[in-house]
Short mmCIF file of C-alpha atoms in Angstrom, two decimals:
data_model
loop_
_atom_site.label_atom_id
_atom_site.label_comp_id
_atom_site.label_asym_id
_atom_site.label_seq_id
_atom_site.Cartn_x
_atom_site.Cartn_y
_atom_site.Cartn_z
CA MET Q 24 36.74 -73.27 66.13
CA ASP Q 25 38.27 -69.77 65.72
CA ALA Q 26 40.45 -71.05 62.86
CA GLU Q 27 37.34 -72.40 61.14
CA LEU Q 28 35.39 -69.18 61.42
CA ARG Q 29 38.07 -66.88 60.13
CA PRO Q 30 37.92 -67.89 56.45
CA ALA Q 31 34.12 -67.31 56.43
CA GLN Q 32 34.58 -63.86 58.00
CA THR Q 33 37.29 -62.77 55.62
CA ALA Q 34 35.22 -64.07 52.67
CA ALA Q 35 32.31 -61.82 53.72
CA LYS Q 36 34.37 -58.59 53.76
CA PRO Q 37 34.73 -58.13 49.90
CA LYS Q 38 30.99 -58.47 49.50
CA LYS Q 39 30.43 -55.53 51.98
CA LYS Q 40 33.05 -53.48 50.14
CA THR Q 41 31.37 -54.26 46.81
CA ASN Q 42 27.92 -53.21 48.10
CA LYS Q 43 29.34 -50.01 49.51
CA ALA Q 44 31.09 -49.27 46.17
CA SER Q 45 27.81 -49.93 44.36
CA ARG Q 46 25.88 -47.51 46.62
CA GLN Q 47 28.59 -44.84 46.17
CA LYS Q 48 28.45 -45.27 42.43
CA MET Q 49 24.64 -45.17 42.39
CA THR Q 50 24.66 -42.00 44.61
CA PHE Q 51 27.22 -40.33 42.28
CA LEU Q 52 25.09 -41.16 39.21
CA ILE Q 53 21.92 -39.78 40.85
CA ILE Q 54 23.66 -36.54 41.88
CA ALA Q 55 25.23 -36.23 38.37
CA ILE Q 56 22.03 -36.93 36.41
CA ALA Q 57 19.46 -35.23 38.64
CA PRO Q 58 19.96 -31.65 37.47
CA SER Q 59 19.73 -32.54 33.83
CA LEU Q 60 16.80 -34.84 34.44
CA LEU Q 61 14.93 -32.31 36.50
CA GLY Q 62 15.56 -29.63 33.82
CA TYR Q 63 14.30 -32.02 31.12
CA ILE Q 64 11.20 -32.80 33.06
CA LEU Q 65 10.39 -29.15 33.97
CA PHE Q 66 11.28 -27.41 30.67
CA THR Q 67 10.66 -30.19 27.98
CA LEU Q 68 8.51 -33.13 29.17
CA TYR Q 69 6.06 -31.19 31.32
CA PRO Q 70 5.38 -28.37 28.71
CA ASN Q 71 4.84 -31.03 25.99
CA ILE Q 72 2.34 -32.91 28.16
CA MET Q 73 0.57 -29.65 28.90
CA SER Q 74 0.45 -28.78 25.21
CA VAL Q 75 -1.46 -31.97 24.55
CA TYR Q 76 -3.90 -31.00 27.25
CA TYR Q 77 -4.25 -27.44 26.02
CA SER Q 78 -4.95 -28.57 22.46
CA PHE Q 79 -8.40 -29.77 23.58
CA LEU Q 80 -9.23 -26.39 25.16
CA GLU Q 81 -10.38 -23.02 24.07
CA TRP Q 82 -8.33 -20.74 26.34
CA ASP Q 83 -6.78 -17.23 26.15
CA GLY Q 84 -4.61 -17.71 29.16
CA LEU Q 85 -6.69 -15.37 31.37
CA THR Q 86 -10.29 -16.58 31.43
CA ALA Q 87 -11.43 -20.07 32.52
CA PRO Q 88 -10.53 -22.71 29.85
CA LYS Q 89 -13.39 -24.27 27.91
CA TYR Q 90 -13.05 -27.94 26.77
CA VAL Q 91 -13.82 -28.17 23.04
CA GLY Q 92 -12.65 -31.66 22.23
CA PHE Q 93 -11.35 -32.06 18.73
CA ASP Q 94 -12.76 -28.74 17.53
CA ASN Q 95 -9.22 -27.17 17.37
CA PHE Q 96 -7.99 -29.99 15.09
CA VAL Q 97 -11.05 -29.73 12.83
CA HIS Q 98 -10.46 -25.98 12.53
CA LEU Q 99 -6.78 -26.65 11.86
CA VAL Q 100 -7.62 -28.80 8.86
CA LYS Q 101 -9.75 -26.08 7.42
CA ASP Q 102 -7.37 -23.24 8.21
CA LYS Q 103 -5.81 -22.09 4.88
CA PHE Q 104 -3.18 -20.03 6.84
CA VAL Q 105 -1.77 -23.23 8.41
CA TRP Q 106 -1.30 -24.86 4.98
CA ARG Q 107 0.18 -21.73 3.49
CA ALA Q 108 2.72 -21.63 6.46
CA LEU Q 109 3.44 -25.35 5.91
CA TYR Q 110 4.11 -24.72 2.19
CA HIS Q 111 6.73 -22.12 3.05
CA ASN Q 112 8.24 -24.61 5.61
CA VAL Q 113 8.57 -27.22 2.87
CA ILE Q 114 10.36 -24.72 0.59
CA TYR Q 115 12.87 -23.89 3.36
CA MET Q 116 13.16 -27.58 4.37
CA ILE Q 117 14.27 -28.39 0.73
CA ILE Q 118 16.43 -25.42 -0.13
CA VAL Q 119 18.16 -24.50 3.11
CA PRO Q 120 19.49 -27.87 4.17
CA ALA Q 121 20.65 -28.64 0.64
CA LEU Q 122 22.57 -25.37 0.36
CA ILE Q 123 23.98 -25.59 3.87
CA VAL Q 124 25.26 -29.21 3.53
CA PHE Q 125 26.57 -28.71 -0.08
CA ILE Q 126 28.46 -25.43 0.74
CA SER Q 127 29.74 -26.82 4.12
CA LEU Q 128 31.07 -29.96 2.46
CA LEU Q 129 32.72 -28.07 -0.33
CA LEU Q 130 34.51 -25.60 2.00
CA ALA Q 131 35.53 -28.29 4.44
CA TYR Q 132 36.87 -30.45 1.65
CA LEU Q 133 38.92 -27.62 0.11
CA LEU Q 134 40.39 -26.71 3.47
CA ASN Q 135 41.13 -30.28 4.43
CA MET Q 136 42.79 -31.19 1.18
CA LYS Q 137 44.94 -28.10 0.84
CA SER Q 138 46.03 -28.11 4.57
CA TYR Q 139 46.78 -24.37 4.55
CA LYS Q 140 48.68 -23.12 7.61
CA GLU Q 141 45.88 -20.59 8.21
CA ASN Q 142 43.33 -23.41 8.54
CA ALA Q 143 42.96 -22.73 12.26
CA TRP Q 144 41.99 -19.13 11.54
CA TYR Q 145 39.59 -20.19 8.79
CA LYS Q 146 37.78 -22.35 11.38
CA VAL Q 147 37.37 -19.42 13.65
CA ILE Q 148 36.10 -17.18 10.86
CA TYR Q 149 33.62 -19.78 9.67
CA PHE Q 150 32.42 -20.44 13.20
CA PHE Q 151 32.02 -16.71 13.94
CA THR Q 152 28.51 -16.60 12.46
CA ASN Q 153 27.42 -19.23 15.11
CA VAL Q 154 28.75 -17.03 17.87
CA LEU Q 155 26.50 -14.17 16.83
CA SER Q 156 22.95 -14.20 18.15
CA THR Q 157 19.99 -14.58 15.80
CA VAL Q 158 19.01 -11.00 16.51
CA VAL Q 159 22.46 -9.70 15.45
CA VAL Q 160 22.43 -11.77 12.29
CA ALA Q 161 18.92 -10.62 11.39
CA LEU Q 162 19.70 -7.01 11.87
CA LEU Q 163 22.84 -7.36 9.77
CA TRP Q 164 20.92 -8.84 6.95
CA ALA Q 165 18.11 -6.22 7.33
CA PHE Q 166 20.76 -3.65 6.58
CA ILE Q 167 22.02 -5.70 3.54
CA PHE Q 168 18.49 -5.97 2.09
CA ASP Q 169 17.53 -2.36 2.79
CA GLY Q 170 16.19 -0.51 -0.31
CA SER Q 171 17.69 2.92 0.34
CA PHE Q 172 21.23 2.21 1.61
CA GLY Q 173 21.44 -1.63 1.56
CA LEU Q 174 24.64 -3.37 0.58
CA LEU Q 175 22.91 -5.75 -1.87
CA ASN Q 176 21.38 -2.98 -3.97
CA GLY Q 177 24.68 -1.14 -3.90
CA ILE Q 178 26.59 -4.14 -5.32
CA ILE Q 179 23.94 -4.76 -8.05
CA GLU Q 180 24.04 -1.11 -9.06
CA LEU Q 181 27.84 -1.31 -9.61
CA SER Q 182 27.00 -3.53 -12.66
CA GLY Q 183 24.91 -0.79 -14.09
CA LEU Q 184 21.44 -2.01 -13.08
CA LYS Q 185 19.15 0.54 -11.37
CA MET Q 186 17.34 -0.94 -8.37
CA ASN Q 187 15.27 2.24 -7.60
CA ASP Q 188 15.32 1.61 -3.79
CA PHE Q 189 13.92 -1.86 -4.27
CA TYR Q 190 13.34 -3.48 -0.78
CA TRP Q 191 13.91 -7.26 -0.99
CA LEU Q 192 11.96 -8.06 2.12
CA GLY Q 193 9.04 -5.88 1.12
CA SER Q 194 8.03 -7.72 -2.00
CA THR Q 195 5.85 -10.87 -1.99
CA LYS Q 196 7.89 -12.20 -5.01
CA THR Q 197 11.39 -11.86 -3.38
CA ALA Q 198 10.97 -12.00 0.37
CA ILE Q 199 10.71 -15.70 0.82
CA TRP Q 200 13.84 -16.25 -1.37
CA ALA Q 201 15.77 -13.44 0.25
CA LEU Q 202 15.36 -15.05 3.68
CA VAL Q 203 17.27 -18.11 2.39
CA LEU Q 204 20.48 -16.18 2.33
CA PRO Q 205 20.72 -15.27 6.06
CA MET Q 206 19.57 -18.79 7.00
CA VAL Q 207 22.31 -20.40 4.92
CA TRP Q 208 24.91 -17.84 5.95
CA GLY Q 209 24.11 -18.31 9.67
CA GLY Q 210 24.18 -22.16 9.40
CA VAL Q 211 27.18 -23.01 7.26
CA GLY Q 212 29.90 -22.21 9.77
CA LEU Q 213 29.05 -24.92 12.31
CA TYR Q 214 28.81 -27.66 9.74
CA VAL Q 215 32.08 -26.62 8.09
CA ILE Q 216 33.82 -27.29 11.42
CA ILE Q 217 32.03 -30.59 11.86
CA PHE Q 218 32.88 -31.81 8.32
CA ILE Q 219 36.57 -30.68 8.68
CA ASN Q 220 36.96 -32.75 11.84
CA ALA Q 221 35.22 -35.69 10.18
CA MET Q 222 37.46 -35.49 7.12
CA SER Q 223 40.57 -35.15 9.16
CA ALA Q 224 39.99 -38.74 10.55
CA ILE Q 225 40.18 -40.24 7.05
CA PRO Q 226 43.63 -41.79 6.48
CA LYS Q 227 45.64 -39.76 3.97
CA SER Q 228 46.82 -43.11 2.40
CA LEU Q 229 43.44 -43.55 0.85
CA TYR Q 230 43.70 -40.25 -0.96
CA GLU Q 231 47.30 -40.85 -2.00
CA ALA Q 232 46.42 -44.36 -3.42
CA ALA Q 233 43.52 -42.88 -5.39
CA GLN Q 234 45.66 -39.98 -6.73
CA LEU Q 235 48.19 -42.62 -7.89
CA GLU Q 236 45.40 -44.23 -9.86
CA GLY Q 237 44.65 -40.85 -11.53
CA ALA Q 238 41.62 -39.82 -9.45
CA ARG Q 239 40.65 -36.16 -9.75
CA PRO Q 240 39.72 -33.94 -6.79
CA MET Q 241 35.94 -34.17 -7.35
CA GLU Q 242 36.30 -37.95 -7.65
CA LEU Q 243 38.10 -38.02 -4.39
CA LEU Q 244 35.22 -36.05 -2.84
CA PHE Q 245 32.37 -38.20 -4.16
CA LYS Q 246 34.03 -41.60 -4.04
CA ILE Q 247 36.18 -41.41 -0.88
CA THR Q 248 35.28 -38.48 1.36
CA ILE Q 249 31.48 -38.42 1.12
CA PRO Q 250 31.05 -42.21 1.50
CA LEU Q 251 33.39 -42.35 4.56
CA ILE Q 252 31.66 -39.43 6.34
CA ARG Q 253 28.20 -40.56 5.33
CA ASN Q 254 26.94 -40.96 8.97
CA VAL Q 255 28.22 -37.51 9.93
CA ILE Q 256 26.45 -36.01 6.90
CA ARG Q 257 23.26 -37.88 7.89
CA VAL Q 258 23.32 -36.36 11.42
CA CYS Q 259 23.87 -32.94 10.03
CA VAL Q 260 20.96 -33.40 7.57
CA VAL Q 261 18.65 -34.36 10.39
CA PHE Q 262 19.59 -31.32 12.41
CA VAL Q 263 19.21 -28.90 9.53
CA VAL Q 264 15.99 -30.31 8.25
CA LEU Q 265 14.30 -30.39 11.74
CA GLY Q 266 15.71 -26.97 12.45
CA SER Q 267 14.30 -25.52 9.30
CA LEU Q 268 10.86 -27.01 10.14
CA LYS Q 269 10.55 -25.58 13.63
CA GLY Q 270 12.75 -22.44 13.45
CA PHE Q 271 11.24 -19.04 13.02
CA GLU Q 272 13.30 -16.55 14.94
CA MET Q 273 15.09 -15.15 11.86
CA ILE Q 274 11.79 -14.71 9.98
CA MET Q 275 9.99 -13.09 12.92
CA ILE Q 276 12.69 -10.44 13.18
CA LEU Q 277 13.09 -9.71 9.50
CA THR Q 278 9.58 -9.92 8.14
CA ASN Q 279 7.28 -11.34 10.99
CA GLY Q 280 5.70 -13.43 8.25
CA GLY Q 281 5.02 -10.54 5.78
CA PRO Q 282 4.48 -9.09 3.40
CA GLU Q 283 0.98 -10.37 3.19
CA GLY Q 284 1.93 -13.67 4.82
CA SER Q 285 4.39 -14.58 2.03
CA THR Q 286 7.03 -15.64 4.53
CA ASP Q 287 4.89 -17.03 7.33
CA VAL Q 288 5.92 -20.44 8.65
CA ILE Q 289 4.11 -22.86 10.96
CA GLY Q 290 6.27 -22.00 13.97
CA LEU Q 291 5.71 -18.24 13.62
CA TYR Q 292 2.01 -18.66 12.98
CA MET Q 293 1.71 -20.75 16.17
CA PHE Q 294 3.71 -18.19 18.14
CA ASN Q 295 1.51 -15.34 17.00
CA LEU Q 296 -1.66 -17.18 17.80
CA ALA Q 297 -0.43 -17.75 21.40
CA PHE Q 298 1.48 -14.48 22.12
CA GLY Q 299 0.30 -12.06 19.40
CA LYS Q 300 -0.74 -8.50 20.24
CA GLU Q 301 -4.38 -8.85 19.23
CA TYR Q 302 -5.22 -12.50 19.56
CA HIS Q 303 -4.52 -15.18 22.14
CA ASN Q 304 -5.57 -18.80 21.77
CA TYR Q 305 -3.35 -21.12 23.52
CA GLY Q 306 -5.61 -24.07 22.78
CA TYR Q 307 -5.50 -23.62 18.99
CA ALA Q 308 -1.80 -22.77 19.09
CA SER Q 309 -1.20 -26.04 21.01
CA ALA Q 310 -3.13 -28.00 18.39
CA ILE Q 311 -0.84 -26.53 15.72
CA GLY Q 312 2.10 -27.50 17.93
CA MET Q 313 0.83 -31.13 17.90
CA LEU Q 314 0.70 -30.98 14.09
CA LEU Q 315 4.28 -29.66 14.00
CA PHE Q 316 5.34 -32.45 16.37
CA VAL Q 317 3.87 -35.11 14.07
CA ILE Q 318 5.55 -33.55 11.02
CA LEU Q 319 8.90 -33.52 12.79
CA ILE Q 320 8.54 -37.15 13.72
CA GLY Q 321 7.48 -37.99 10.16
CA ALA Q 322 10.44 -36.10 8.71
CA LYS Q 323 12.80 -38.04 11.00
CA LEU Q 324 11.29 -41.38 10.10
CA ILE Q 325 11.56 -40.57 6.37
CA ILE Q 326 15.25 -39.68 6.83
CA ASP Q 327 15.92 -42.86 8.69
CA LYS Q 328 14.19 -44.92 5.95
CA TYR Q 329 15.85 -43.35 2.89
CA TYR Q 330 19.10 -42.32 4.46
CA PRO Q 331 19.79 -45.09 7.03
CA GLU Q 332 22.83 -45.15 9.27
CA GLU Q 333 25.62 -47.46 8.11
CA SER Q 334 28.60 -48.99 9.76
CA ILE Q 335 31.76 -47.71 8.06
CA GLU Q 336 35.32 -48.80 8.74
CA PHE Q 337 38.49 -47.41 7.41
#
């Protein structure tokens, strides 16, 4: 009898060990994921849910909230300042991503093809702009654009043109275009590094074979490099486009939407409605936030449709 029972007993032991290992694995996963999940719930999911709730209220953050239904959304449709801000967002959404991706691709391609021994230093120099905070970058460009002693006017006057203390951020005609420069300057560095790393994974034999066939540098870029890193470019385009839609920190520091609202964007307009010095309306600001959320989702869906992800092997 003992001999008959032993095989059954020994067969049950691996199952217990397996169950114990599964419990340990599950415990480890819970401990590892819990902090990030808790942070996401507290600082992302919960605020977004509350924003939906606030969008149906009239509330200044101090007095008792008043339920107004869809009045905030009706007022949003009629608010000319919302559409003016969105128009500026569209301008930045078209120009800034195009310049950032184009300049980053070109610089990364030149560095990758030439393989200079100083390339490691170039990476550090390009990435330096991303180490600086938005405040530092904005203050730096405020000095460059200054009318009295700004660097930009000084360079232009070297060519013989008189600027007469022209302040680039103080004119409704130039402010919105001047802001493109710090946005591009602050964003290029990161994507140069991303593109360099993506290009370094492309086999050199592909370039050598194309060069033997007489391909020129620009043909190598558009017929080999760009198609093979298409998915990386797509991800970068998504990040830059969505960032240009919801970002406003640089504009707030340099112009705060002025002069005369010529640089106002939807994120800044929403921020000033909620936390401005003279006016507080968290309900209406939340309704604008819902509009921005829908626009961001729409932009992502458009990119997915017209710039789909592809499986590339090399």
